[in-house]
Short mmCIF file of C-alpha atoms in Angstrom, two decimals:
data_model
loop_
_atom_site.label_atom_id
_atom_site.label_comp_id
_atom_site.label_asym_id
_atom_site.label_seq_id
_atom_site.Cartn_x
_atom_site.Cartn_y
_atom_site.Cartn_z
CA UNK A 183 55.68 77.64 10.12
CA UNK A 184 54.36 74.60 8.82
CA UNK A 185 50.75 75.21 9.35
CA UNK A 186 47.36 72.87 8.67
CA UNK A 187 44.52 74.87 8.19
CA UNK A 188 41.37 72.93 9.10
CA UNK A 189 38.47 74.02 6.89
CA UNK A 190 40.48 75.88 4.97
CA UNK A 191 38.07 75.96 1.21
CA UNK A 192 35.44 77.93 3.27
CA UNK A 193 34.42 81.73 4.18
CA UNK A 194 37.13 82.53 6.39
CA UNK A 195 39.48 79.40 5.88
CA UNK A 196 40.07 80.45 2.05
CA UNK A 197 41.26 83.88 2.80
CA UNK A 198 42.92 82.92 5.75
CA UNK A 199 45.16 80.35 3.98
CA UNK A 200 45.61 82.66 1.28
CA UNK A 201 47.07 85.41 3.43
CA UNK A 202 49.22 83.14 5.50
CA UNK A 203 50.83 81.66 2.48
CA UNK A 204 51.51 85.28 1.65
CA UNK A 205 53.08 85.59 4.64
CA UNK A 206 55.70 83.01 3.44
CA UNK A 207 54.41 80.17 5.97
CA UNK A 208 53.85 76.55 4.18
CA UNK A 209 50.14 76.12 4.35
CA UNK A 210 48.35 72.80 4.01
CA UNK A 211 44.45 72.92 3.76
CA UNK A 212 42.46 69.92 4.89
CA UNK A 213 38.90 70.12 4.43
CA UNK A 214 35.94 67.79 3.41
CA UNK A 215 34.23 70.04 1.07
CA UNK A 216 31.01 69.93 3.09
CA UNK A 217 30.01 73.39 2.76
CA UNK A 218 30.10 73.00 -0.96
CA UNK A 219 27.82 70.07 -0.50
CA UNK A 220 25.55 72.06 1.70
CA UNK A 221 25.14 74.54 -1.16
CA UNK A 222 23.44 71.75 -3.03
CA UNK A 223 21.48 70.54 -0.45
CA UNK A 224 19.90 74.40 -0.13
CA UNK A 225 19.71 74.91 -3.88
CA UNK A 226 21.77 77.99 -3.79
CA UNK A 227 25.15 78.93 -4.42
CA UNK A 228 27.80 81.25 -3.31
CA UNK A 229 26.99 84.71 -4.82
CA UNK A 230 30.55 84.85 -6.14
CA UNK A 231 31.86 82.25 -8.56
CA UNK A 232 33.90 79.83 -6.71
CA UNK A 233 36.14 77.44 -8.66
CA UNK A 234 37.37 73.81 -7.01
CA UNK A 235 39.77 74.10 -4.31
CA UNK A 236 42.39 72.55 -6.85
CA UNK A 237 41.90 75.20 -9.27
CA UNK A 238 41.97 77.77 -6.61
CA UNK A 239 45.28 76.77 -4.96
CA UNK A 240 46.37 76.34 -9.23
CA UNK A 241 45.90 80.27 -9.48
CA UNK A 242 47.43 81.17 -6.33
CA UNK A 243 50.62 79.07 -7.12
CA UNK A 244 50.54 80.49 -10.47
CA UNK A 245 50.21 84.19 -9.21
CA UNK A 246 52.86 84.06 -6.52
CA UNK A 247 55.06 80.87 -6.84
CA UNK A 248 53.65 79.71 -3.33
CA UNK A 249 52.05 76.14 -3.25
CA UNK A 250 48.93 75.62 -0.86
CA UNK A 251 48.41 71.57 -0.33
CA UNK A 252 44.79 70.33 -0.47
CA UNK A 253 43.92 67.09 1.67
CA UNK A 254 40.15 65.28 1.40
CA UNK A 255 39.73 64.30 4.95
CA UNK A 256 36.99 64.69 7.17
CA UNK A 257 38.22 65.57 10.74
CA UNK A 258 34.82 64.16 12.35
CA UNK A 259 34.78 60.62 10.70
CA UNK A 260 38.40 60.32 9.13
CA UNK A 261 40.33 60.03 12.71
CA UNK A 262 42.89 57.31 11.80
CA UNK A 263 43.60 59.63 8.70
CA UNK A 264 43.64 62.72 10.38
CA UNK A 265 46.41 60.99 12.80
CA UNK A 266 48.30 59.57 9.91
CA UNK A 267 48.51 62.82 7.94
CA UNK A 268 49.47 64.61 11.42
CA UNK A 269 52.20 61.97 12.39
CA UNK A 270 53.40 62.43 8.92
CA UNK A 271 53.26 66.03 8.53
CA UNK A 272 53.71 67.15 12.19
CA UNK A 273 52.41 70.88 11.55
CA UNK A 274 54.01 73.78 13.89
CA UNK A 275 50.47 75.43 14.12
CA UNK A 276 46.81 74.31 13.62
CA UNK A 277 43.85 76.52 12.64
CA UNK A 278 40.64 75.20 13.34
CA UNK A 279 37.94 76.10 10.94
CA UNK A 280 36.10 72.47 10.40
CA UNK A 281 32.78 73.20 11.89
CA UNK A 282 29.15 73.90 10.46
CA UNK A 283 29.31 77.65 11.14
CA UNK A 284 25.15 78.35 10.61
CA UNK A 285 23.08 78.92 13.44
CA UNK A 286 19.49 78.83 11.44
CA UNK A 287 21.34 76.10 9.52
CA UNK A 288 21.92 74.34 12.91
CA UNK A 289 18.05 74.63 13.76
CA UNK A 290 16.48 73.78 10.61
CA UNK A 291 15.44 70.31 11.48
CA UNK A 292 16.38 67.57 13.78
CA UNK A 293 18.63 66.13 11.22
CA UNK A 294 20.40 69.46 10.92
CA UNK A 295 20.99 69.65 14.84
CA UNK A 296 22.08 66.01 14.76
CA UNK A 297 24.90 66.93 12.00
CA UNK A 298 25.88 70.24 13.68
CA UNK A 299 26.67 68.32 16.81
CA UNK A 300 28.05 65.35 15.60
CA UNK A 301 30.46 67.37 13.12
CA UNK A 302 31.11 70.10 15.30
CA UNK A 303 32.36 68.14 18.52
CA UNK A 304 33.42 65.29 17.16
CA UNK A 305 36.09 67.58 14.79
CA UNK A 306 37.40 69.36 17.69
CA UNK A 307 37.59 66.11 19.88
CA UNK A 308 39.87 63.93 16.82
CA UNK A 309 41.51 66.65 16.65
CA UNK A 310 42.76 67.19 20.18
CA UNK A 311 42.59 63.08 20.74
CA UNK A 312 45.17 62.82 17.79
CA UNK A 313 47.52 65.59 19.14
CA UNK A 314 47.65 64.21 22.68
CA UNK A 315 48.18 60.61 21.18
CA UNK A 316 51.04 62.27 18.74
CA UNK A 317 52.57 63.85 21.54
CA UNK A 318 52.24 66.59 18.63
CA UNK A 319 53.47 70.10 20.42
CA UNK A 320 51.44 72.28 17.78
CA UNK A 321 49.82 75.62 18.48
CA UNK A 322 46.25 74.90 17.93
CA UNK A 323 44.01 77.78 17.02
CA UNK A 324 40.44 77.58 16.78
CA UNK A 325 37.53 79.64 15.47
CA UNK A 326 34.71 80.19 18.29
CA UNK A 327 32.30 82.36 18.59
CA UNK A 328 30.68 85.89 20.84
CA UNK A 329 27.39 83.77 20.57
CA UNK A 330 29.20 81.27 23.82
CA UNK A 331 28.55 83.83 26.18
CA UNK A 332 24.83 84.88 25.07
CA UNK A 333 23.44 87.76 24.60
CA UNK A 334 21.47 88.78 27.65
CA UNK A 335 21.87 91.94 29.14
CA UNK A 336 24.21 91.98 32.40
CA UNK A 337 25.44 95.70 32.16
CA UNK A 338 29.13 95.31 32.46
CA UNK A 339 31.64 94.17 29.58
CA UNK A 340 32.02 90.78 28.61
CA UNK A 341 35.64 90.06 29.57
CA UNK A 342 37.66 87.83 27.39
CA UNK A 343 36.78 84.21 28.35
CA UNK A 344 37.43 84.50 32.00
CA UNK A 345 35.78 85.91 34.79
CA UNK A 346 36.55 86.86 38.14
CA UNK A 347 34.46 85.44 41.08
CA UNK A 348 34.35 85.42 44.79
CA UNK A 349 33.52 82.12 46.54
CA UNK A 350 32.44 82.07 49.78
CA UNK A 351 33.98 79.03 51.51
CA UNK A 352 32.46 76.65 54.42
CA UNK A 353 34.17 79.05 57.29
CA UNK A 354 32.54 82.33 55.85
CA UNK A 355 36.21 83.76 53.72
CA UNK A 356 35.83 84.89 50.54
CA UNK A 357 38.16 83.35 47.94
CA UNK A 358 38.98 84.97 44.26
CA UNK A 359 38.84 82.77 41.49
CA UNK A 360 38.60 83.03 37.45
CA UNK A 361 36.28 81.02 36.11
CA UNK A 362 35.12 80.72 31.96
CA UNK A 363 32.36 83.42 31.50
CA UNK A 364 28.95 81.47 31.60
CA UNK A 365 28.11 79.78 28.42
CA UNK A 366 24.60 80.90 27.35
CA UNK A 367 24.31 79.49 23.49
CA UNK A 368 21.41 80.64 21.49
CA UNK A 369 20.99 77.77 18.82
CA UNK A 370 22.77 74.32 18.56
CA UNK A 371 25.38 76.03 16.41
CA UNK A 372 26.51 78.23 19.58
CA UNK A 373 26.13 75.28 21.95
CA UNK A 374 28.82 73.00 20.22
CA UNK A 375 31.21 75.85 20.66
CA UNK A 376 30.18 76.02 24.28
CA UNK A 377 31.37 72.31 24.35
CA UNK A 378 34.45 73.08 22.53
CA UNK A 379 35.04 75.46 25.22
CA UNK A 380 35.39 72.62 27.83
CA UNK A 381 37.31 70.27 25.53
CA UNK A 382 39.93 72.65 25.07
CA UNK A 383 40.26 73.45 28.88
CA UNK A 384 40.16 69.30 29.46
CA UNK A 385 43.45 68.89 27.07
CA UNK A 386 45.12 72.00 28.10
CA UNK A 387 45.08 71.32 31.84
CA UNK A 388 45.30 67.29 31.20
CA UNK A 389 47.87 67.11 28.40
CA UNK A 390 49.44 70.36 28.11
CA UNK A 391 48.03 71.44 24.62
CA UNK A 392 48.57 74.65 23.49
CA UNK A 393 45.20 75.80 22.67
CA UNK A 394 44.27 79.61 21.65
CA UNK A 395 39.85 80.22 21.42
CA UNK A 396 38.68 83.05 18.78
CA UNK A 397 35.68 84.34 19.96
CA UNK A 398 35.01 85.93 16.74
CA UNK A 399 32.01 88.63 16.33
CA UNK A 400 29.61 88.39 12.94
CA UNK A 401 31.90 89.27 9.89
CA UNK A 402 31.37 91.44 6.84
CA UNK A 403 33.06 92.36 3.77
CA UNK A 404 34.11 90.59 0.49
CA UNK A 405 37.72 91.07 -0.38
CA UNK A 406 41.15 90.75 1.42
CA UNK A 407 44.43 92.10 -0.14
CA UNK A 408 44.94 88.39 -1.18
CA UNK A 409 41.66 87.52 -2.51
CA UNK A 410 41.68 90.64 -5.17
CA UNK A 411 45.00 89.13 -6.75
CA UNK A 412 42.99 87.34 -9.40
CA UNK A 413 39.04 86.75 -9.96
CA UNK A 414 39.49 83.14 -9.59
CA UNK A 415 40.90 83.38 -6.01
CA UNK A 416 37.56 85.54 -4.64
CA UNK A 417 36.03 84.54 -1.43
CA UNK A 418 32.58 82.80 -1.22
CA UNK A 419 30.08 85.49 -0.47
CA UNK A 420 26.87 84.06 1.35
CA UNK A 421 23.44 85.59 0.60
CA UNK A 422 21.00 83.16 1.96
CA UNK A 423 18.34 83.12 4.78
CA UNK A 424 20.96 80.42 6.50
CA UNK A 425 24.75 81.30 6.07
CA UNK A 426 24.34 85.16 4.80
CA UNK A 427 25.76 87.37 7.95
CA UNK A 428 23.26 89.90 8.45
CA UNK A 429 25.31 93.21 7.40
CA UNK A 430 26.06 91.35 4.29
CA UNK A 431 22.72 90.63 3.71
CA UNK A 432 21.76 93.88 3.86
CA UNK A 433 24.19 95.08 1.49
CA UNK A 434 22.91 92.55 -1.08
CA UNK A 435 19.28 93.21 -0.75
CA UNK A 436 19.76 97.09 -1.29
CA UNK A 437 22.12 96.04 -4.41
CA UNK A 438 19.16 93.73 -5.92
CA UNK A 439 16.17 95.96 -5.13
CA UNK A 440 14.77 93.83 -2.18
CA UNK A 441 13.64 95.14 1.22
CA UNK A 442 16.16 95.02 4.00
CA UNK A 443 14.24 92.31 6.58
CA UNK A 444 14.87 93.03 9.77
CA UNK A 445 13.89 90.47 12.06
CA UNK A 446 11.60 91.58 15.64
CA UNK A 447 12.41 95.12 16.43
CA UNK A 448 15.94 95.18 15.37
CA UNK A 449 16.97 95.45 18.76
CA UNK A 450 19.54 92.80 19.06
CA UNK A 451 23.28 94.17 19.45
CA UNK A 452 25.68 92.46 17.52
CA UNK A 453 29.48 92.12 17.78
CA UNK A 454 31.05 92.57 14.10
CA UNK A 455 34.38 92.49 12.21
CA UNK A 456 35.98 92.65 8.61
CA UNK A 457 36.99 89.83 7.37
CA UNK A 458 40.66 91.36 6.41
CA UNK A 459 40.83 92.17 10.00
CA UNK A 460 39.44 88.23 10.77
CA UNK A 461 42.51 86.77 8.97
CA UNK A 462 45.33 89.86 10.98
CA UNK A 463 43.93 88.34 14.27
CA UNK A 464 44.84 84.83 13.26
CA UNK A 465 47.82 85.94 12.18
CA UNK A 466 48.50 87.77 15.33
CA UNK A 467 47.26 84.94 17.46
CA UNK A 468 49.99 82.46 15.92
CA UNK A 469 52.44 84.88 16.80
CA UNK A 470 51.66 85.00 20.12
CA UNK A 471 51.33 81.20 21.50
CA UNK A 472 50.37 80.41 24.73
CA UNK A 473 53.29 78.12 26.86
CA UNK A 474 52.72 74.49 26.88
CA UNK A 475 50.95 73.88 30.63
CA UNK A 476 49.45 77.63 30.15
CA UNK A 477 45.41 77.72 30.32
CA UNK A 478 43.63 78.00 27.26
CA UNK A 479 44.11 81.73 25.48
CA UNK A 480 40.99 83.53 24.80
CA UNK A 481 40.80 86.33 22.55
CA UNK A 482 37.24 88.52 21.74
CA UNK A 483 37.90 88.64 18.02
CA UNK A 484 35.34 92.09 16.81
CA UNK A 485 36.12 95.49 16.82
CA UNK A 486 32.68 97.26 17.03
CA UNK A 487 29.34 96.56 18.28
CA UNK A 488 25.96 97.61 16.23
CA UNK A 489 22.64 97.07 16.82
CA UNK A 490 20.36 95.37 13.47
CA UNK A 491 17.91 98.25 13.20
CA UNK A 492 20.98 100.91 13.07
CA UNK A 493 22.55 98.48 10.38
CA UNK A 494 19.30 98.77 8.40
CA UNK A 495 18.80 102.57 8.45
CA UNK A 496 22.33 103.01 7.74
CA UNK A 497 22.28 101.08 4.69
CA UNK A 498 19.07 102.15 3.54
CA UNK A 499 19.94 105.87 3.97
CA UNK A 500 22.91 104.95 1.71
CA UNK A 501 21.09 102.97 -0.98
CA UNK A 502 17.43 104.09 -0.71
CA UNK A 503 16.28 100.43 0.03
CA UNK A 504 13.32 100.04 2.00
CA UNK A 505 13.31 98.17 5.36
CA UNK A 506 10.48 95.26 6.09
CA UNK A 507 10.04 94.35 9.66
CA UNK A 508 9.22 90.70 9.75
CA UNK A 509 8.81 87.83 12.76
CA UNK A 510 11.87 86.96 14.22
CA UNK A 511 12.61 83.43 13.65
CA UNK A 512 14.90 83.11 16.56
CA UNK A 513 14.08 82.47 20.38
CA UNK A 514 16.17 85.37 21.92
CA UNK A 515 15.73 88.92 23.97
CA UNK A 516 13.70 91.38 21.66
CA UNK A 517 16.20 94.20 22.57
CA UNK A 518 20.00 93.69 24.29
CA UNK A 519 22.61 95.43 24.87
CA UNK A 520 26.25 94.33 24.28
CA UNK A 521 29.67 95.69 25.63
CA UNK A 522 32.93 93.87 25.01
CA UNK A 523 36.14 93.88 25.89
CA UNK A 524 38.74 93.25 22.93
CA UNK A 525 41.99 94.87 24.49
CA UNK A 526 44.70 91.86 23.45
CA UNK A 527 44.23 91.86 19.95
CA UNK A 528 44.49 95.94 20.08
CA UNK A 529 47.45 95.43 22.12
CA UNK A 530 49.21 93.47 20.05
CA UNK A 531 48.85 95.97 17.18
CA UNK A 532 45.46 95.37 15.52
CA UNK A 533 44.31 98.36 13.96
CA UNK A 534 40.40 98.04 13.24
CA UNK A 535 38.95 98.27 10.20
CA UNK A 536 35.46 100.01 11.03
CA UNK A 537 32.21 100.59 9.08
CA UNK A 538 32.73 102.97 6.22
CA UNK A 539 30.86 103.80 3.12
CA UNK A 540 33.71 103.02 0.95
CA UNK A 541 33.92 99.43 2.09
CA UNK A 542 30.43 99.10 1.97
CA UNK A 543 30.12 100.20 -1.37
CA UNK A 544 32.33 97.84 -2.28
CA UNK A 545 29.95 95.02 -1.16
CA UNK A 546 27.37 96.67 -3.34
CA UNK A 547 29.39 96.65 -6.12
CA UNK A 548 30.16 93.14 -5.58
CA UNK A 549 26.53 92.54 -5.63
CA UNK A 550 25.74 94.12 -8.38
CA UNK A 551 27.94 92.40 -10.67
CA UNK A 552 26.79 89.18 -9.70
CA UNK A 553 23.17 89.70 -8.98
CA UNK A 554 21.93 87.55 -11.98
CA UNK A 555 23.47 84.62 -9.38
CA UNK A 556 20.65 85.51 -6.66
CA UNK A 557 17.90 83.31 -6.24
CA UNK A 558 15.53 85.66 -4.81
CA UNK A 559 13.32 83.12 -2.91
CA UNK A 560 16.60 81.93 -0.97
CA UNK A 561 16.99 85.53 0.66
CA UNK A 562 14.34 85.07 3.57
CA UNK A 563 15.52 83.55 6.63
CA UNK A 564 13.28 81.09 7.53
CA UNK A 565 14.81 78.40 10.06
CA UNK A 566 12.91 78.44 12.79
CA UNK A 567 14.14 77.98 16.44
CA UNK A 568 10.89 76.24 17.64
CA UNK A 569 8.01 74.57 16.14
CA UNK A 570 5.53 77.82 17.42
CA UNK A 571 7.96 80.18 15.91
CA UNK A 572 7.59 78.34 12.61
CA UNK A 573 3.72 78.88 12.17
CA UNK A 574 4.62 83.10 12.37
CA UNK A 575 7.68 82.59 9.68
CA UNK A 576 6.83 85.47 6.50
CA UNK A 577 8.39 83.31 3.77
CA UNK A 578 7.61 86.02 1.12
CA UNK A 579 8.65 89.49 2.34
CA UNK A 580 8.52 90.75 -1.24
CA UNK A 581 4.48 89.63 -1.21
CA UNK A 582 4.94 88.44 -4.74
CA UNK A 583 2.96 85.53 -3.93
CA UNK A 584 -0.35 87.84 -3.32
CA UNK A 585 0.79 89.79 -6.31
CA UNK A 586 1.00 86.61 -8.60
CA UNK A 587 -2.89 85.53 -7.23
CA UNK A 588 -4.25 89.11 -8.05
#
């Protein structure tokens, strides 16, 4: 297939592009490179050294003989350019990663909230609008988040997208219906993914677009089969308090002798998936598109759930690292259960990669190798959900300011 990967320079987009190219597909990356600009804004860099997207694709071609094409397009702002590209290339499938992906970044300030909403919602709507205008029957796969469901405890498994309900009619009868699982976003970022869901529902119903929405858990890991092939194909790896995912951050903290930062009680239960499984799931979704006119297909893209404090204790046990308990910058329940259904991908043949010491050790090895690139001042999570919470945040978990004064 000819596949457009929107946001193909990113944390999930790059290994996905390699994976699909390796499988023989004609891959075209469309990206505005905003994630690289955000690194500059935050004064931080990927733990792993990243070449330009042009150099990355050159190395891939030299190693494999396969070409990945790059197009500098901002989906949120360059509607006519996007429509022109789609009209000329008419891809068979589109994978949409082109959204600001970090909840903490989306809550940093009013400017960051505006940017996240404007970028994410406009990018999604521009894409749907262009597909409709061009009558382009491409299968659209969107990377969403488990966070659309929220993390409240209801004592029942979260279904894959749709919830069967009974509605009492005026005549006193009960009518069965399936509705989108009620949204309960925990940040501006998660809210944009909820808005995406509604846009998908409308365009699937109104214009017959074929759409798959993947509600993904927290991604951990570094390498995929393809990124291991050459040092310059390595994926980005975020460790900072805004973009670093919790398990990866714990492993980096352990590698550099930084205390494992657990916020609140650590009783937050989250869904996880290894990056290799993430790209496999996308390929499985590509091979199993919904029919034209069908409702939006929704998968829960996760393989296991863990409490944050349990992860910290596991990493501490492996590495000998100390755990530091800090105020929680997020406005969320101190403790929650999380039971998630994920039968669809398992039925399609996914063999989950679960947390194992070998893979965790691999990340620690990468962290130690590139520890010289870590700016320890960027490790703490300091973006607060409210002004009241901001006043409680610990900006110095290592206590170095007090030590320097003494």
